[in-house]
Amino acid sequence: MEWKTIVIAVLVVSLCFLAIPFKVQPSETKEDVKLFEEYVTKHNKSYRRDVHEYDKRFKSFQTSLRHIERMNGLRTSKESAYYGLTEFSDMSPEEFLQVSLRERKMASKNSSEVYERRKRGVSNLLVGTGAKGTKELPLKFDWREKGAVGPIRSQGNCGACWAFSTVQVVESMAAIANGTLPSLSVQEMIDCARNNNFGCEGGDICSLLGWLLATKMKILPETSYPLTRKTDVCKIDKSNKATPGFRITDYTCDSFVDNEQKLLAAIAYHGPVAVAVNALTWQNYLGGIIQYHCDGSFVSLNHAVQIVGYDNTAAIPYYIVKNSWGPSFGNKGYVYIAIGSNLCGIANQVSSIDIS
């Protein structure tokens, strides 16, 4: 009887191991289904009664779940970025790129105005800082604490991040100069800006700044030209010279790859900056500091944001990045990106602005 007991025990144990591969997938799918049902209800998704669309979204949702597991597995500390379900988690990466980011439109290299200003660098806008640019750089700096940063906006399905980030920097520079933070029109830029900018279909920060400087166009108050998040005909009344607003008087478009100390100096000594980034891996970002798996190559840039500060005293030094996907995204609308490795391409194209 004893040998029979041993054989039975061995068979039971073997069956347990053999059963594992067959049980994991159904259990995982069942849990995925439950999570997806809760997700659809929470975000009030319109496809809940469309069987084909529902199935398509569920597959993308499962891909996001596995991606979230992998990314959270890379966390090295409590400060590290963490990932979970967002309003974008039912999109494929390709759809997320198309709907929330858009292909970035680059200025032509024949555009001498834009490229000359790239060559000039940020130094012209930092006259008088001297050695302070490196020796006395504050360990941390946050323009929000000085009342120079407006509330988080939402671009919705309009791919005009290039306009949101630029206008937000102009608002900040106006607050630094005048002590009052204005709310300026992004929609004016969406409808009116030319020079390789295409409204909700994409654009480029440097192209916009070049156009604003060349045309001497004022950026009007939000109340004069409200946000619709749709590309429309330009409604500027050029005959009304008394209209309040702000003009670009100077700007730079710099690359600080391998020299992010200069980027920190630009933020601390001049003001918030607009930057192009690669935000493809932000689809399921919930908070914390991004340290890994965020390609920084120039060709991967697909989004534009505003850097409003940094913290070099943190366990993981990071940039404070203001996004335009609403206050429920990330860190109350903000993204934190580790300093020093050009993560997400944050140092590839940096724009500082002067206004009047």
mmCIF file of N, CA and C in Angstrom, residues 282-326:
data_model
loop_
_atom_site.group_PDB
_atom_site.id
_atom_site.type_symbol
_atom_site.label_atom_id
_atom_site.label_comp_id
_atom_site.label_asym_id
_atom_site.label_seq_id
_atom_site.Cartn_x
_atom_site.Cartn_y
_atom_site.Cartn_z
ATOM 1 N N TRP A 282 3.709 57.038 -22.414
ATOM 2 C CA TRP A 282 2.912 57.655 -21.350
ATOM 3 C C TRP A 282 1.461 57.164 -21.342
ATOM 4 N N GLN A 283 1.116 56.293 -22.235
ATOM 5 C CA GLN A 283 -0.278 55.859 -22.412
ATOM 6 C C GLN A 283 -0.915 55.379 -21.117
ATOM 7 N N ASN A 284 -0.158 54.667 -20.284
ATOM 8 C CA ASN A 284 -0.695 54.108 -19.038
ATOM 9 C C ASN A 284 0.015 54.682 -17.805
ATOM 10 N N TYR A 285 0.596 55.857 -17.959
ATOM 11 C CA TYR A 285 1.341 56.496 -16.856
ATOM 12 C C TYR A 285 0.378 57.056 -15.804
ATOM 13 N N LEU A 286 0.658 56.736 -14.547
ATOM 14 C CA LEU A 286 -0.171 57.246 -13.442
ATOM 15 C C LEU A 286 0.568 58.239 -12.565
ATOM 16 N N GLY A 287 1.878 58.120 -12.477
ATOM 17 C CA GLY A 287 2.619 59.031 -11.607
ATOM 18 C C GLY A 287 4.041 58.541 -11.387
ATOM 19 N N GLY A 288 4.778 59.265 -10.528
ATOM 20 C CA GLY A 288 6.164 58.911 -10.262
ATOM 21 C C GLY A 288 7.097 59.421 -11.338
ATOM 22 N N ILE A 289 8.375 59.080 -11.212
ATOM 23 C CA ILE A 289 9.423 59.619 -12.085
ATOM 24 C C ILE A 289 9.810 58.598 -13.150
ATOM 25 N N ILE A 290 9.674 59.004 -14.407
ATOM 26 C CA ILE A 290 10.031 58.132 -15.528
ATOM 27 C C ILE A 290 11.550 58.020 -15.606
ATOM 28 N N GLN A 291 12.056 56.781 -15.575
ATOM 29 C CA GLN A 291 13.497 56.524 -15.614
ATOM 30 C C GLN A 291 13.926 55.622 -16.766
ATOM 31 N N TYR A 292 12.988 54.837 -17.297
ATOM 32 C CA TYR A 292 13.360 53.807 -18.261
ATOM 33 C C TYR A 292 12.422 53.787 -19.465
ATOM 34 N N HIS A 293 12.883 53.147 -20.511
ATOM 35 C CA HIS A 293 12.065 52.794 -21.676
ATOM 36 C C HIS A 293 11.250 53.976 -22.202
ATOM 37 N N CYS A 294 11.945 55.075 -22.463
ATOM 38 C CA CYS A 294 11.302 56.240 -23.082
ATOM 39 C C CYS A 294 12.303 56.800 -24.078
ATOM 40 N N ASP A 295 12.217 56.339 -25.314
ATOM 41 C CA ASP A 295 13.184 56.638 -26.366
ATOM 42 C C ASP A 295 13.405 58.139 -26.517
ATOM 43 N N GLY A 296 14.670 58.546 -26.555
ATOM 44 C CA GLY A 296 15.001 59.961 -26.634
ATOM 45 C C GLY A 296 15.489 60.423 -27.991
ATOM 46 N N SER A 297 15.367 59.601 -29.017
ATOM 47 C CA SER A 297 15.887 59.995 -30.330
ATOM 48 C C SER A 297 15.054 61.124 -30.929
ATOM 49 N N PHE A 298 15.709 61.958 -31.730
ATOM 50 C CA PHE A 298 15.047 63.117 -32.315
ATOM 51 C C PHE A 298 13.892 62.704 -33.221
ATOM 52 N N VAL A 299 14.066 61.616 -33.958
ATOM 53 C CA VAL A 299 13.036 61.188 -34.918
ATOM 54 C C VAL A 299 11.784 60.647 -34.232
ATOM 55 N N SER A 300 11.878 60.349 -32.933
ATOM 56 C CA SER A 300 10.732 59.790 -32.205
ATOM 57 C C SER A 300 9.868 60.855 -31.534
ATOM 58 N N LEU A 301 10.236 62.123 -31.643
ATOM 59 C CA LEU A 301 9.469 63.188 -30.991
ATOM 60 C C LEU A 301 8.064 63.263 -31.593
ATOM 61 N N ASN A 302 7.050 63.305 -30.721
ATOM 62 C CA ASN A 302 5.663 63.266 -31.207
ATOM 63 C C ASN A 302 4.699 64.089 -30.361
ATOM 64 N N HIS A 303 5.216 64.840 -29.407
ATOM 65 C CA HIS A 303 4.351 65.572 -28.483
ATOM 66 C C HIS A 303 5.094 66.818 -28.019
ATOM 67 N N ALA A 304 4.379 67.790 -27.469
ATOM 68 C CA ALA A 304 5.002 69.013 -26.962
ATOM 69 C C ALA A 304 4.422 69.347 -25.601
ATOM 70 N N VAL A 305 5.279 69.763 -24.677
ATOM 71 C CA VAL A 305 4.884 70.046 -23.300
ATOM 72 C C VAL A 305 5.651 71.258 -22.787
ATOM 73 N N GLN A 306 5.342 71.652 -21.564
ATOM 74 C CA GLN A 306 6.017 72.782 -20.924
ATOM 75 C C GLN A 306 6.763 72.267 -19.690
ATOM 76 N N ILE A 307 8.043 72.619 -19.562
ATOM 77 C CA ILE A 307 8.778 72.317 -18.321
ATOM 78 C C ILE A 307 8.695 73.537 -17.416
ATOM 79 N N VAL A 308 8.155 73.355 -16.208
ATOM 80 C CA VAL A 308 7.938 74.489 -15.307
ATOM 81 C C VAL A 308 8.873 74.476 -14.102
ATOM 82 N N GLY A 309 9.722 73.460 -14.002
ATOM 83 C CA GLY A 309 10.639 73.402 -12.875
ATOM 84 C C GLY A 309 11.394 72.095 -12.834
ATOM 85 N N TYR A 310 12.160 71.916 -11.760
ATOM 86 C CA TYR A 310 12.945 70.693 -11.586
ATOM 87 C C TYR A 310 13.275 70.523 -10.113
ATOM 88 N N ASP A 311 13.737 69.338 -9.741
ATOM 89 C CA ASP A 311 14.150 69.075 -8.365
ATOM 90 C C ASP A 311 15.381 68.176 -8.391
ATOM 91 N N ASN A 312 16.536 68.777 -8.106
ATOM 92 C CA ASN A 312 17.787 68.023 -8.055
ATOM 93 C C ASN A 312 18.072 67.487 -6.660
ATOM 94 N N THR A 313 17.187 67.773 -5.693
ATOM 95 C CA THR A 313 17.391 67.275 -4.329
ATOM 96 C C THR A 313 16.697 65.935 -4.117
ATOM 97 N N ALA A 314 15.857 65.531 -5.042
ATOM 98 C CA ALA A 314 15.110 64.284 -4.892
ATOM 99 C C ALA A 314 16.033 63.080 -5.052
ATOM 100 N N ALA A 315 15.588 61.944 -4.524
ATOM 101 C CA ALA A 315 16.364 60.704 -4.660
ATOM 102 C C ALA A 315 16.618 60.396 -6.131
ATOM 103 N N ILE A 316 15.617 60.681 -6.958
ATOM 104 C CA ILE A 316 15.760 60.614 -8.417
ATOM 105 C C ILE A 316 15.511 62.029 -8.935
ATOM 106 N N PRO A 317 16.529 62.807 -9.250
ATOM 107 C CA PRO A 317 16.319 64.177 -9.744
ATOM 108 C C PRO A 317 15.412 64.173 -10.980
ATOM 109 N N TYR A 318 14.493 65.155 -11.045
ATOM 110 C CA TYR A 318 13.502 65.112 -12.120
ATOM 111 C C TYR A 318 13.070 66.499 -12.589
ATOM 112 N N TYR A 319 12.556 66.521 -13.830
ATOM 113 C CA TYR A 319 11.903 67.702 -14.398
ATOM 114 C C TYR A 319 10.422 67.663 -14.033
ATOM 115 N N ILE A 320 9.835 68.847 -13.840
ATOM 116 C CA ILE A 320 8.390 68.977 -13.615
ATOM 117 C C ILE A 320 7.776 69.393 -14.946
ATOM 118 N N VAL A 321 7.034 68.494 -15.556
ATOM 119 C CA VAL A 321 6.541 68.686 -16.916
ATOM 120 C C VAL A 321 5.026 68.866 -16.911
ATOM 121 N N LYS A 322 4.577 69.992 -17.431
ATOM 122 C CA LYS A 322 3.144 70.273 -17.523
ATOM 123 C C LYS A 322 2.610 69.739 -18.854
ATOM 124 N N ASN A 323 1.657 68.812 -18.753
ATOM 125 C CA ASN A 323 1.079 68.193 -19.942
ATOM 126 C C ASN A 323 -0.252 68.865 -20.282
ATOM 127 N N SER A 324 -0.878 68.429 -21.382
ATOM 128 C CA SER A 324 -2.155 69.029 -21.805
ATOM 129 C C SER A 324 -3.218 67.957 -22.037
ATOM 130 N N TRP A 325 -3.225 66.933 -21.155
ATOM 131 C CA TRP A 325 -4.217 65.861 -21.251
ATOM 132 C C TRP A 325 -5.207 65.894 -20.084
ATOM 133 N N GLY A 326 -5.391 67.043 -19.488
ATOM 134 C CA GLY A 326 -6.355 67.194 -18.400
ATOM 135 C C GLY A 326 -5.753 66.914 -17.040
#
